[in-house]
Amino acid sequence: MVKFKVKPSQKENWRYIAFELVSNANFTDKDIVRAITGANLRLYGEVGTSGENLWLIEYNADKKSGIIRCSHKTQQKVIAALTIITKINEQDVVFNILGVSGTIKKTKEKYF
């Protein structure tokens, strides 16, 4: 079996976006993923969305806050897509971007 080594220069650099939801309604993590994916598809299409490598790392329904992982090259596109989300499950909502960091640990320390 052949093992491939990936050089550090070939690895993907991630950015972690901390956000909070401003809304009276409660949402599940599936609702959040559906809303983010839908907004990205509307704004950038399937090809643009696939290059962002989006992933919901963590969502706290009690505090209505979470962390999204994306490629470092597309962080501005992801933030733009988050700001156009105004409704989830027919409930008014605003995504408040708290900040961006390069590691999950630093994101939690700075913004939560």
mmCIF file of N, CA, C and O in Angstrom:
data_model
loop_
_atom_site.group_PDB
_atom_site.id
_atom_site.type_symbol
_atom_site.label_atom_id
_atom_site.label_comp_id
_atom_site.label_asym_id
_atom_site.label_seq_id
_atom_site.Cartn_x
_atom_site.Cartn_y
_atom_site.Cartn_z
ATOM 1 N N MET A 1 0.834 -1.175 0.000
ATOM 2 C CA MET A 1 0.000 0.000 0.000
ATOM 3 C C MET A 1 0.882 1.242 0.000
ATOM 4 O O MET A 1 1.820 1.361 0.762
ATOM 5 N N VAL A 2 0.558 2.166 -0.860
ATOM 6 C CA VAL A 2 1.344 3.383 -0.996
ATOM 7 C C VAL A 2 0.719 4.480 -0.137
ATOM 8 O O VAL A 2 -0.481 4.728 -0.205
ATOM 9 N N LYS A 3 1.536 5.115 0.683
ATOM 10 C CA LYS A 3 1.064 6.226 1.498
ATOM 11 C C LYS A 3 1.547 7.534 0.873
ATOM 12 O O LYS A 3 2.704 7.646 0.493
ATOM 13 N N PHE A 4 0.642 8.460 0.781
ATOM 14 C CA PHE A 4 0.981 9.758 0.225
ATOM 15 C C PHE A 4 1.170 10.755 1.351
ATOM 16 O O PHE A 4 0.384 10.790 2.292
ATOM 17 N N LYS A 5 2.205 11.536 1.247
ATOM 18 C CA LYS A 5 2.425 12.601 2.218
ATOM 19 C C LYS A 5 1.981 13.908 1.584
ATOM 20 O O LYS A 5 2.306 14.203 0.449
ATOM 21 N N VAL A 6 1.243 14.680 2.360
ATOM 22 C CA VAL A 6 0.795 15.972 1.896
ATOM 23 C C VAL A 6 1.682 17.032 2.512
ATOM 24 O O VAL A 6 1.840 17.094 3.734
ATOM 25 N N LYS A 7 2.268 17.856 1.669
ATOM 26 C CA LYS A 7 3.122 18.928 2.163
ATOM 27 C C LYS A 7 2.261 19.999 2.823
ATOM 28 O O LYS A 7 1.111 20.203 2.438
ATOM 29 N N PRO A 8 2.803 20.695 3.794
ATOM 30 C CA PRO A 8 2.031 21.767 4.438
ATOM 31 C C PRO A 8 1.545 22.827 3.454
ATOM 32 O O PRO A 8 0.489 23.411 3.630
ATOM 33 N N SER A 9 2.313 23.063 2.402
ATOM 34 C CA SER A 9 1.905 24.066 1.419
ATOM 35 C C SER A 9 0.725 23.598 0.568
ATOM 36 O O SER A 9 0.075 24.406 -0.094
ATOM 37 N N GLN A 10 0.445 22.292 0.588
ATOM 38 C CA GLN A 10 -0.656 21.751 -0.201
ATOM 39 C C GLN A 10 -1.935 21.573 0.616
ATOM 40 O O GLN A 10 -2.973 21.265 0.066
ATOM 41 N N LYS A 11 -1.844 21.767 1.922
ATOM 42 C CA LYS A 11 -3.012 21.601 2.774
ATOM 43 C C LYS A 11 -3.922 22.814 2.656
ATOM 44 O O LYS A 11 -3.470 23.933 2.392
ATOM 45 N N GLU A 12 -5.182 22.565 2.892
ATOM 46 C CA GLU A 12 -6.178 23.640 2.864
ATOM 47 C C GLU A 12 -6.057 24.476 4.131
ATOM 48 O O GLU A 12 -5.929 23.944 5.224
ATOM 49 N N ASN A 13 -6.093 25.795 3.980
ATOM 50 C CA ASN A 13 -6.102 26.693 5.137
ATOM 51 C C ASN A 13 -7.549 27.043 5.443
ATOM 52 O O ASN A 13 -8.287 27.476 4.559
ATOM 53 N N TRP A 14 -7.943 26.862 6.695
ATOM 54 C CA TRP A 14 -9.319 27.096 7.086
ATOM 55 C C TRP A 14 -9.459 28.405 7.833
ATOM 56 O O TRP A 14 -8.531 28.866 8.491
ATOM 57 N N ARG A 15 -10.658 28.976 7.759
ATOM 58 C CA ARG A 15 -11.038 30.110 8.580
ATOM 59 C C ARG A 15 -12.314 29.722 9.311
ATOM 60 O O ARG A 15 -13.170 29.038 8.766
ATOM 61 N N TYR A 16 -12.419 30.156 10.532
ATOM 62 C CA TYR A 16 -13.567 29.840 11.378
ATOM 63 C C TYR A 16 -14.324 31.135 11.663
ATOM 64 O O TYR A 16 -13.767 32.069 12.233
ATOM 65 N N ILE A 17 -15.577 31.176 11.240
ATOM 66 C CA ILE A 17 -16.405 32.362 11.362
ATOM 67 C C ILE A 17 -17.355 32.173 12.543
ATOM 68 O O ILE A 17 -18.163 31.254 12.544
ATOM 69 N N ALA A 18 -17.232 33.048 13.535
ATOM 70 C CA ALA A 18 -18.128 33.014 14.694
ATOM 71 C C ALA A 18 -19.333 33.894 14.390
ATOM 72 O O ALA A 18 -19.191 34.997 13.877
ATOM 73 N N PHE A 19 -20.529 33.379 14.699
ATOM 74 C CA PHE A 19 -21.742 34.140 14.431
ATOM 75 C C PHE A 19 -22.731 33.961 15.567
ATOM 76 O O PHE A 19 -22.627 33.031 16.356
ATOM 77 N N GLU A 20 -23.675 34.888 15.632
ATOM 78 C CA GLU A 20 -24.814 34.727 16.522
ATOM 79 C C GLU A 20 -26.068 35.095 15.736
ATOM 80 O O GLU A 20 -26.019 35.895 14.805
ATOM 81 N N LEU A 21 -27.173 34.483 16.108
ATOM 82 C CA LEU A 21 -28.449 34.748 15.456
ATOM 83 C C LEU A 21 -29.257 35.708 16.309
ATOM 84 O O LEU A 21 -29.356 35.531 17.521
ATOM 85 N N VAL A 22 -29.833 36.698 15.658
ATOM 86 C CA VAL A 22 -30.731 37.619 16.339
ATOM 87 C C VAL A 22 -32.133 37.265 15.879
ATOM 88 O O VAL A 22 -32.514 37.531 14.738
ATOM 89 N N SER A 23 -32.888 36.588 16.757
ATOM 90 C CA SER A 23 -34.222 36.126 16.418
ATOM 91 C C SER A 23 -34.951 35.710 17.684
ATOM 92 O O SER A 23 -34.318 35.338 18.675
ATOM 93 N N ASN A 24 -36.268 35.750 17.624
ATOM 94 C CA ASN A 24 -37.069 35.273 18.745
ATOM 95 C C ASN A 24 -37.310 33.774 18.677
ATOM 96 O O ASN A 24 -37.659 33.155 19.673
ATOM 97 N N ALA A 25 -37.152 33.189 17.506
ATOM 98 C CA ALA A 25 -37.423 31.767 17.300
ATOM 99 C C ALA A 25 -36.189 30.930 17.620
ATOM 100 O O ALA A 25 -35.064 31.426 17.619
ATOM 101 N N ASN A 26 -36.407 29.650 17.883
ATOM 102 C CA ASN A 26 -35.318 28.696 18.094
ATOM 103 C C ASN A 26 -35.159 27.849 16.844
ATOM 104 O O ASN A 26 -36.140 27.452 16.222
ATOM 105 N N PHE A 27 -33.902 27.549 16.501
ATOM 106 C CA PHE A 27 -33.606 26.774 15.305
ATOM 107 C C PHE A 27 -32.691 25.612 15.654
ATOM 108 O O PHE A 27 -31.904 25.697 16.600
ATOM 109 N N THR A 28 -32.778 24.557 14.866
ATOM 110 C CA THR A 28 -31.867 23.424 15.019
ATOM 111 C C THR A 28 -30.660 23.647 14.119
ATOM 112 O O THR A 28 -30.665 24.530 13.256
ATOM 113 N N ASP A 29 -29.635 22.814 14.313
ATOM 114 C CA ASP A 29 -28.456 22.936 13.454
ATOM 115 C C ASP A 29 -28.792 22.608 12.000
ATOM 116 O O ASP A 29 -28.199 23.174 11.082
ATOM 117 N N LYS A 30 -29.759 21.723 11.772
ATOM 118 C CA LYS A 30 -30.171 21.406 10.400
ATOM 119 C C LYS A 30 -30.812 22.615 9.726
ATOM 120 O O LYS A 30 -30.608 22.845 8.536
ATOM 121 N N ASP A 31 -31.588 23.396 10.473
ATOM 122 C CA ASP A 31 -32.182 24.615 9.927
ATOM 123 C C ASP A 31 -31.098 25.606 9.510
ATOM 124 O O ASP A 31 -31.200 26.242 8.457
ATOM 125 N N ILE A 32 -30.072 25.734 10.332
ATOM 126 C CA ILE A 32 -28.977 26.659 10.044
ATOM 127 C C ILE A 32 -28.233 26.224 8.793
ATOM 128 O O ILE A 32 -27.952 27.039 7.906
ATOM 129 N N VAL A 33 -27.904 24.944 8.701
ATOM 130 C CA VAL A 33 -27.183 24.420 7.534
ATOM 131 C C VAL A 33 -28.003 24.627 6.267
ATOM 132 O O VAL A 33 -27.475 25.054 5.233
ATOM 133 N N ARG A 34 -29.292 24.348 6.349
ATOM 134 C CA ARG A 34 -30.171 24.512 5.196
ATOM 135 C C ARG A 34 -30.217 25.968 4.731
ATOM 136 O O ARG A 34 -30.155 26.270 3.541
ATOM 137 N N ALA A 35 -30.289 26.888 5.665
ATOM 138 C CA ALA A 35 -30.342 28.309 5.329
ATOM 139 C C ALA A 35 -29.029 28.796 4.710
ATOM 140 O O ALA A 35 -29.035 29.529 3.716
ATOM 141 N N ILE A 36 -27.906 28.385 5.288
ATOM 142 C CA ILE A 36 -26.601 28.811 4.777
ATOM 143 C C ILE A 36 -26.361 28.240 3.388
ATOM 144 O O ILE A 36 -25.915 28.947 2.481
ATOM 145 N N THR A 37 -26.661 26.967 3.213
ATOM 146 C CA THR A 37 -26.483 26.331 1.910
ATOM 147 C C THR A 37 -27.385 26.976 0.860
ATOM 148 O O THR A 37 -26.942 27.245 -0.264
ATOM 149 N N GLY A 38 -28.625 27.224 1.216
ATOM 150 C CA GLY A 38 -29.552 27.852 0.283
ATOM 151 C C GLY A 38 -29.109 29.239 -0.141
ATOM 152 O O GLY A 38 -29.191 29.608 -1.313
ATOM 153 N N ALA A 39 -28.622 30.033 0.809
ATOM 154 C CA ALA A 39 -28.151 31.382 0.490
ATOM 155 C C ALA A 39 -26.936 31.341 -0.425
ATOM 156 O O ALA A 39 -26.830 32.124 -1.375
ATOM 157 N N ASN A 40 -26.019 30.420 -0.164
ATOM 158 C CA ASN A 40 -24.841 30.294 -1.013
ATOM 159 C C ASN A 40 -25.205 29.824 -2.411
ATOM 160 O O ASN A 40 -24.631 30.300 -3.390
ATOM 161 N N LEU A 41 -26.138 28.895 -2.511
ATOM 162 C CA LEU A 41 -26.561 28.425 -3.828
ATOM 163 C C LEU A 41 -27.233 29.537 -4.622
ATOM 164 O O LEU A 41 -27.007 29.669 -5.828
ATOM 165 N N ARG A 42 -28.073 30.337 -3.970
ATOM 166 C CA ARG A 42 -28.722 31.449 -4.668
ATOM 167 C C ARG A 42 -27.714 32.492 -5.139
ATOM 168 O O ARG A 42 -27.829 33.048 -6.219
ATOM 169 N N LEU A 43 -26.718 32.759 -4.308
ATOM 170 C CA LEU A 43 -25.771 33.824 -4.603
ATOM 171 C C LEU A 43 -24.666 33.394 -5.579
ATOM 172 O O LEU A 43 -24.334 34.145 -6.496
ATOM 173 N N TYR A 44 -24.124 32.181 -5.403
ATOM 174 C CA TYR A 44 -22.957 31.766 -6.171
ATOM 175 C C TYR A 44 -23.173 30.550 -7.065
ATOM 176 O O TYR A 44 -22.287 30.196 -7.835
ATOM 177 N N GLY A 45 -24.282 29.868 -6.939
ATOM 178 C CA GLY A 45 -24.523 28.677 -7.733
ATOM 179 C C GLY A 45 -23.816 27.465 -7.145
ATOM 180 O O GLY A 45 -23.148 27.547 -6.114
ATOM 181 N N GLU A 46 -23.959 26.347 -7.831
ATOM 182 C CA GLU A 46 -23.392 25.098 -7.312
ATOM 183 C C GLU A 46 -21.873 25.079 -7.364
ATOM 184 O O GLU A 46 -21.222 24.595 -6.442
ATOM 185 N N VAL A 47 -21.296 25.601 -8.426
ATOM 186 C CA VAL A 47 -19.838 25.573 -8.564
ATOM 187 C C VAL A 47 -19.185 26.482 -7.526
ATOM 188 O O VAL A 47 -18.212 26.104 -6.884
ATOM 189 N N GLY A 48 -19.711 27.669 -7.334
ATOM 190 C CA GLY A 48 -19.149 28.589 -6.345
ATOM 191 C C GLY A 48 -19.290 28.077 -4.928
ATOM 192 O O GLY A 48 -18.387 28.220 -4.102
ATOM 193 N N THR A 49 -20.428 27.463 -4.635
ATOM 194 C CA THR A 49 -20.658 26.943 -3.293
ATOM 195 C C THR A 49 -19.757 25.757 -2.986
ATOM 196 O O THR A 49 -19.269 25.613 -1.874
ATOM 197 N N SER A 50 -19.516 24.919 -3.981
ATOM 198 C CA SER A 50 -18.687 23.735 -3.735
ATOM 199 C C SER A 50 -17.243 24.111 -3.424
ATOM 200 O O SER A 50 -16.558 23.395 -2.702
ATOM 201 N N GLY A 51 -16.766 25.233 -3.927
ATOM 202 C CA GLY A 51 -15.393 25.666 -3.665
ATOM 203 C C GLY A 51 -15.194 26.272 -2.297
ATOM 204 O O GLY A 51 -14.065 26.477 -1.859
ATOM 205 N N GLU A 52 -16.281 26.569 -1.600
ATOM 206 C CA GLU A 52 -16.171 27.201 -0.287
ATOM 207 C C GLU A 52 -15.871 26.209 0.831
ATOM 208 O O GLU A 52 -15.393 26.598 1.881
ATOM 209 N N ASN A 53 -16.174 24.943 0.624
ATOM 210 C CA ASN A 53 -15.935 23.899 1.628
ATOM 211 C C ASN A 53 -16.545 24.257 2.980
ATOM 212 O O ASN A 53 -15.887 24.223 4.013
ATOM 213 N N LEU A 54 -17.815 24.622 2.968
ATOM 214 C CA LEU A 54 -18.505 25.036 4.188
ATOM 215 C C LEU A 54 -18.770 23.861 5.119
ATOM 216 O O LEU A 54 -19.059 22.757 4.676
ATOM 217 N N TRP A 55 -18.691 24.156 6.417
ATOM 218 C CA TRP A 55 -18.986 23.141 7.421
ATOM 219 C C TRP A 55 -19.423 23.852 8.700
ATOM 220 O O TRP A 55 -18.740 24.752 9.164
ATOM 221 N N LEU A 56 -20.560 23.449 9.239
ATOM 222 C CA LEU A 56 -21.000 23.985 10.524
ATOM 223 C C LEU A 56 -20.299 23.190 11.612
ATOM 224 O O LEU A 56 -20.581 22.019 11.841
ATOM 225 N N ILE A 57 -19.359 23.823 12.273
ATOM 226 C CA ILE A 57 -18.558 23.150 13.297
ATOM 227 C C ILE A 57 -19.355 22.974 14.575
ATOM 228 O O ILE A 57 -19.364 21.909 15.187
ATOM 229 N N GLU A 58 -20.046 24.035 14.973
ATOM 230 C CA GLU A 58 -20.706 24.018 16.270
ATOM 231 C C GLU A 58 -21.876 24.992 16.231
ATOM 232 O O GLU A 58 -21.776 26.066 15.633
ATOM 233 N N TYR A 59 -22.996 24.609 16.858
ATOM 234 C CA TYR A 59 -24.117 25.528 17.013
ATOM 235 C C TYR A 59 -24.745 25.302 18.373
ATOM 236 O O TYR A 59 -25.122 24.184 18.716
ATOM 237 N N ASN A 60 -24.856 26.354 19.161
ATOM 238 C CA ASN A 60 -25.464 26.304 20.481
ATOM 239 C C ASN A 60 -26.848 26.936 20.372
ATOM 240 O O ASN A 60 -26.968 28.156 20.214
ATOM 241 N N ALA A 61 -27.884 26.120 20.438
ATOM 242 C CA ALA A 61 -29.255 26.610 20.269
ATOM 243 C C ALA A 61 -29.688 27.504 21.427
ATOM 244 O O ALA A 61 -30.509 28.401 21.234
ATOM 245 N N ASP A 62 -29.138 27.287 22.615
ATOM 246 C CA ASP A 62 -29.503 28.116 23.766
ATOM 247 C C ASP A 62 -28.972 29.546 23.622
ATOM 248 O O ASP A 62 -29.677 30.511 23.871
ATOM 249 N N LYS A 63 -27.710 29.662 23.222
ATOM 250 C CA LYS A 63 -27.094 30.978 23.061
ATOM 251 C C LYS A 63 -27.299 31.540 21.656
ATOM 252 O O LYS A 63 -26.944 32.691 21.399
ATOM 253 N N LYS A 64 -27.822 30.702 20.755
ATOM 254 C CA LYS A 64 -28.031 31.081 19.347
ATOM 255 C C LYS A 64 -26.737 31.574 18.708
ATOM 256 O O LYS A 64 -26.690 32.618 18.063
ATOM 257 N N SER A 65 -25.673 30.817 18.898
ATOM 258 C CA SER A 65 -24.385 31.179 18.324
ATOM 259 C C SER A 65 -23.692 29.929 17.811
ATOM 260 O O SER A 65 -24.023 28.811 18.205
ATOM 261 N N GLY A 66 -22.732 30.130 16.912
ATOM 262 C CA GLY A 66 -22.044 28.985 16.355
ATOM 263 C C GLY A 66 -20.787 29.367 15.608
ATOM 264 O O GLY A 66 -20.400 30.542 15.546
ATOM 265 N N ILE A 67 -20.168 28.337 15.017
ATOM 266 C CA ILE A 67 -18.925 28.497 14.263
ATOM 267 C C ILE A 67 -19.070 27.781 12.933
ATOM 268 O O ILE A 67 -19.512 26.629 12.880
ATOM 269 N N ILE A 68 -18.678 28.457 11.861
ATOM 270 C CA ILE A 68 -18.685 27.879 10.514
ATOM 271 C C ILE A 68 -17.249 27.822 10.021
ATOM 272 O O ILE A 68 -16.491 28.779 10.184
ATOM 273 N N ARG A 69 -16.880 26.704 9.396
ATOM 274 C CA ARG A 69 -15.557 26.573 8.794
ATOM 275 C C ARG A 69 -15.677 26.771 7.295
ATOM 276 O O ARG A 69 -16.615 26.274 6.668
ATOM 277 N N CYS A 70 -14.711 27.483 6.706
ATOM 278 C CA CYS A 70 -14.675 27.651 5.261
ATOM 279 C C CYS A 70 -13.222 27.783 4.812
ATOM 280 O O CYS A 70 -12.313 27.915 5.629
ATOM 281 N N SER A 71 -13.023 27.776 3.524
ATOM 282 C CA SER A 71 -11.691 27.964 2.957
ATOM 283 C C SER A 71 -11.239 29.405 3.186
ATOM 284 O O SER A 71 -12.049 30.327 3.169
ATOM 285 N N HIS A 72 -9.954 29.615 3.398
ATOM 286 C CA HIS A 72 -9.462 30.975 3.649
ATOM 287 C C HIS A 72 -9.627 31.878 2.440
ATOM 288 O O HIS A 72 -9.724 33.093 2.567
ATOM 289 N N LYS A 73 -9.698 31.293 1.263
ATOM 290 C CA LYS A 73 -9.844 32.082 0.041
ATOM 291 C C LYS A 73 -11.277 32.578 -0.151
ATOM 292 O O LYS A 73 -11.503 33.527 -0.899
ATOM 293 N N THR A 74 -12.232 31.943 0.505
ATOM 294 C CA THR A 74 -13.640 32.271 0.266
ATOM 295 C C THR A 74 -14.353 32.846 1.486
ATOM 296 O O THR A 74 -15.573 32.938 1.479
ATOM 297 N N GLN A 75 -13.615 33.267 2.497
ATOM 298 C CA GLN A 75 -14.268 33.731 3.721
ATOM 299 C C GLN A 75 -15.139 34.959 3.467
ATOM 300 O O GLN A 75 -16.214 35.077 4.048
ATOM 301 N N GLN A 76 -14.729 35.858 2.599
ATOM 302 C CA GLN A 76 -15.542 37.047 2.317
ATOM 303 C C GLN A 76 -16.830 36.683 1.598
ATOM 304 O O GLN A 76 -17.878 37.287 1.836
ATOM 305 N N LYS A 77 -16.769 35.681 0.725
ATOM 306 C CA LYS A 77 -17.973 35.224 0.033
ATOM 307 C C LYS A 77 -18.961 34.606 1.023
ATOM 308 O O LYS A 77 -20.169 34.822 0.926
ATOM 309 N N VAL A 78 -18.463 33.844 1.971
ATOM 310 C CA VAL A 78 -19.326 33.208 2.971
ATOM 311 C C VAL A 78 -19.981 34.260 3.856
ATOM 312 O O VAL A 78 -21.182 34.200 4.119
ATOM 313 N N ILE A 79 -19.213 35.248 4.272
ATOM 314 C CA ILE A 79 -19.769 36.320 5.102
ATOM 315 C C ILE A 79 -20.849 37.078 4.330
ATOM 316 O O ILE A 79 -21.903 37.413 4.881
ATOM 317 N N ALA A 80 -20.612 37.327 3.050
ATOM 318 C CA ALA A 80 -21.613 38.016 2.229
ATOM 319 C C ALA A 80 -22.887 37.189 2.123
ATOM 320 O O ALA A 80 -23.997 37.732 2.192
ATOM 321 N N ALA A 81 -22.748 35.879 1.970
ATOM 322 C CA ALA A 81 -23.923 35.014 1.873
ATOM 323 C C ALA A 81 -24.686 34.969 3.194
ATOM 324 O O ALA A 81 -25.919 34.913 3.204
ATOM 325 N N LEU A 82 -23.976 35.005 4.316
ATOM 326 C CA LEU A 82 -24.641 34.998 5.619
ATOM 327 C C LEU A 82 -25.462 36.265 5.835
ATOM 328 O O LEU A 82 -26.520 36.226 6.456
ATOM 329 N N THR A 83 -24.975 37.376 5.330
ATOM 330 C CA THR A 83 -25.680 38.635 5.565
ATOM 331 C C THR A 83 -26.972 38.753 4.762
ATOM 332 O O THR A 83 -27.829 39.567 5.117
ATOM 333 N N ILE A 84 -27.138 37.952 3.698
ATOM 334 C CA ILE A 84 -28.380 38.048 2.924
ATOM 335 C C ILE A 84 -29.487 37.152 3.479
ATOM 336 O O ILE A 84 -30.612 37.214 3.009
ATOM 337 N N ILE A 85 -29.170 36.336 4.475
ATOM 338 C CA ILE A 85 -30.190 35.471 5.082
ATOM 339 C C ILE A 85 -31.064 36.319 6.000
ATOM 340 O O ILE A 85 -30.573 36.923 6.954
ATOM 341 N N THR A 86 -32.352 36.382 5.685
ATOM 342 C CA THR A 86 -33.276 37.175 6.496
ATOM 343 C C THR A 86 -34.376 36.327 7.119
ATOM 344 O O THR A 86 -35.044 36.781 8.041
ATOM 345 N N LYS A 87 -34.573 35.110 6.612
ATOM 346 C CA LYS A 87 -35.623 34.248 7.152
ATOM 347 C C LYS A 87 -35.128 32.805 7.212
ATOM 348 O O LYS A 87 -34.460 32.330 6.304
ATOM 349 N N ILE A 88 -35.478 32.137 8.304
ATOM 350 C CA ILE A 88 -35.279 30.698 8.441
ATOM 351 C C ILE A 88 -36.602 30.134 8.919
ATOM 352 O O ILE A 88 -37.133 30.588 9.939
ATOM 353 N N ASN A 89 -37.146 29.182 8.188
ATOM 354 C CA ASN A 89 -38.452 28.587 8.515
ATOM 355 C C ASN A 89 -39.538 29.656 8.692
ATOM 356 O O ASN A 89 -40.318 29.619 9.635
ATOM 357 N N GLU A 90 -39.537 30.623 7.806
ATOM 358 C CA GLU A 90 -40.525 31.713 7.815
ATOM 359 C C GLU A 90 -40.438 32.605 9.052
ATOM 360 O O GLU A 90 -41.358 33.347 9.355
ATOM 361 N N GLN A 91 -39.337 32.538 9.787
ATOM 362 C CA GLN A 91 -39.103 33.380 10.955
ATOM 363 C C GLN A 91 -38.009 34.397 10.610
ATOM 364 O O GLN A 91 -37.005 34.043 9.997
ATOM 365 N N ASP A 92 -38.207 35.641 11.003
ATOM 366 C CA ASP A 92 -37.202 36.668 10.753
ATOM 367 C C ASP A 92 -35.938 36.374 11.558
ATOM 368 O O ASP A 92 -36.011 35.987 12.723
ATOM 369 N N VAL A 93 -34.788 36.587 10.913
ATOM 370 C CA VAL A 93 -33.511 36.304 11.552
ATOM 371 C C VAL A 93 -32.434 37.214 10.959
ATOM 372 O O VAL A 93 -32.530 37.628 9.808
ATOM 373 N N VAL A 94 -31.429 37.533 11.779
ATOM 374 C CA VAL A 94 -30.272 38.291 11.320
ATOM 375 C C VAL A 94 -29.031 37.543 11.792
ATOM 376 O O VAL A 94 -28.921 37.187 12.964
ATOM 377 N N PHE A 95 -28.098 37.296 10.865
ATOM 378 C CA PHE A 95 -26.811 36.702 11.222
ATOM 379 C C PHE A 95 -25.874 37.832 11.612
ATOM 380 O O PHE A 95 -25.561 38.693 10.798
ATOM 381 N N ASN A 96 -25.419 37.840 12.844
ATOM 382 C CA ASN A 96 -24.456 38.822 13.322
ATOM 383 C C ASN A 96 -23.089 38.140 13.340
ATOM 384 O O ASN A 96 -22.871 37.210 14.116
ATOM 385 N N ILE A 97 -22.172 38.605 12.487
ATOM 386 C CA ILE A 97 -20.838 38.017 12.411
ATOM 387 C C ILE A 97 -19.998 38.603 13.541
ATOM 388 O O ILE A 97 -19.764 39.806 13.599
ATOM 389 N N LEU A 98 -19.541 37.741 14.445
ATOM 390 C CA LEU A 98 -18.741 38.187 15.583
ATOM 391 C C LEU A 98 -17.282 38.362 15.208
ATOM 392 O O LEU A 98 -16.606 39.249 15.721
ATOM 393 N N GLY A 99 -16.771 37.500 14.326
ATOM 394 C CA GLY A 99 -15.379 37.608 13.912
ATOM 395 C C GLY A 99 -14.902 36.358 13.209
ATOM 396 O O GLY A 99 -15.617 35.366 13.102
ATOM 397 N N VAL A 100 -13.660 36.436 12.733
ATOM 398 C CA VAL A 100 -13.039 35.343 11.984
ATOM 399 C C VAL A 100 -11.681 35.049 12.602
ATOM 400 O O VAL A 100 -10.958 35.965 12.993
ATOM 401 N N SER A 101 -11.352 33.752 12.681
ATOM 402 C CA SER A 101 -10.066 33.356 13.224
ATOM 403 C C SER A 101 -9.544 32.143 12.451
ATOM 404 O O SER A 101 -10.273 31.533 11.689
ATOM 405 N N GLY A 102 -8.278 31.799 12.695
ATOM 406 C CA GLY A 102 -7.652 30.694 11.985
ATOM 407 C C GLY A 102 -7.739 29.361 12.694
ATOM 408 O O GLY A 102 -7.452 28.329 12.094
ATOM 409 N N THR A 103 -8.136 29.354 13.977
ATOM 410 C CA THR A 103 -8.270 28.102 14.715
ATOM 411 C C THR A 103 -9.573 28.119 15.516
ATOM 412 O O THR A 103 -10.068 29.184 15.880
ATOM 413 N N ILE A 104 -10.087 26.934 15.787
ATOM 414 C CA ILE A 104 -11.308 26.823 16.572
ATOM 415 C C ILE A 104 -11.064 27.328 17.996
ATOM 416 O O ILE A 104 -11.898 28.028 18.574
ATOM 417 N N LYS A 105 -9.917 26.988 18.555
ATOM 418 C CA LYS A 105 -9.595 27.384 19.928
ATOM 419 C C LYS A 105 -9.595 28.901 20.070
ATOM 420 O O LYS A 105 -10.191 29.451 21.002
ATOM 421 N N LYS A 106 -8.929 29.599 19.169
ATOM 422 C CA LYS A 106 -8.863 31.068 19.235
ATOM 423 C C LYS A 106 -10.238 31.678 18.979
ATOM 424 O O LYS A 106 -10.590 32.703 19.562
ATOM 425 N N THR A 107 -11.028 31.060 18.115
ATOM 426 C CA THR A 107 -12.363 31.572 17.844
ATOM 427 C C THR A 107 -13.203 31.514 19.111
ATOM 428 O O THR A 107 -13.906 32.470 19.446
ATOM 429 N N LYS A 108 -13.131 30.403 19.830
ATOM 430 C CA LYS A 108 -13.900 30.266 21.068
ATOM 431 C C LYS A 108 -13.395 31.245 22.134
ATOM 432 O O LYS A 108 -14.184 31.824 22.862
ATOM 433 N N GLU A 109 -12.066 31.407 22.238
ATOM 434 C CA GLU A 109 -11.505 32.319 23.235
ATOM 435 C C GLU A 109 -11.913 33.770 22.973
ATOM 436 O O GLU A 109 -12.267 34.491 23.904
ATOM 437 N N LYS A 110 -11.866 34.184 21.730
ATOM 438 C CA LYS A 110 -12.128 35.585 21.402
ATOM 439 C C LYS A 110 -13.607 35.941 21.453
ATOM 440 O O LYS A 110 -13.984 37.008 21.905
ATOM 441 N N TYR A 111 -14.461 35.063 20.944
ATOM 442 C CA TYR A 111 -15.828 35.463 20.651
ATOM 443 C C TYR A 111 -16.895 34.793 21.538
ATOM 444 O O TYR A 111 -18.054 35.168 21.463
ATOM 445 N N PHE A 112 -16.510 33.818 22.369
ATOM 446 C CA PHE A 112 -17.520 33.166 23.212
ATOM 447 C C PHE A 112 -17.085 33.128 24.655
ATOM 448 O O PHE A 112 -15.975 33.142 25.009
#
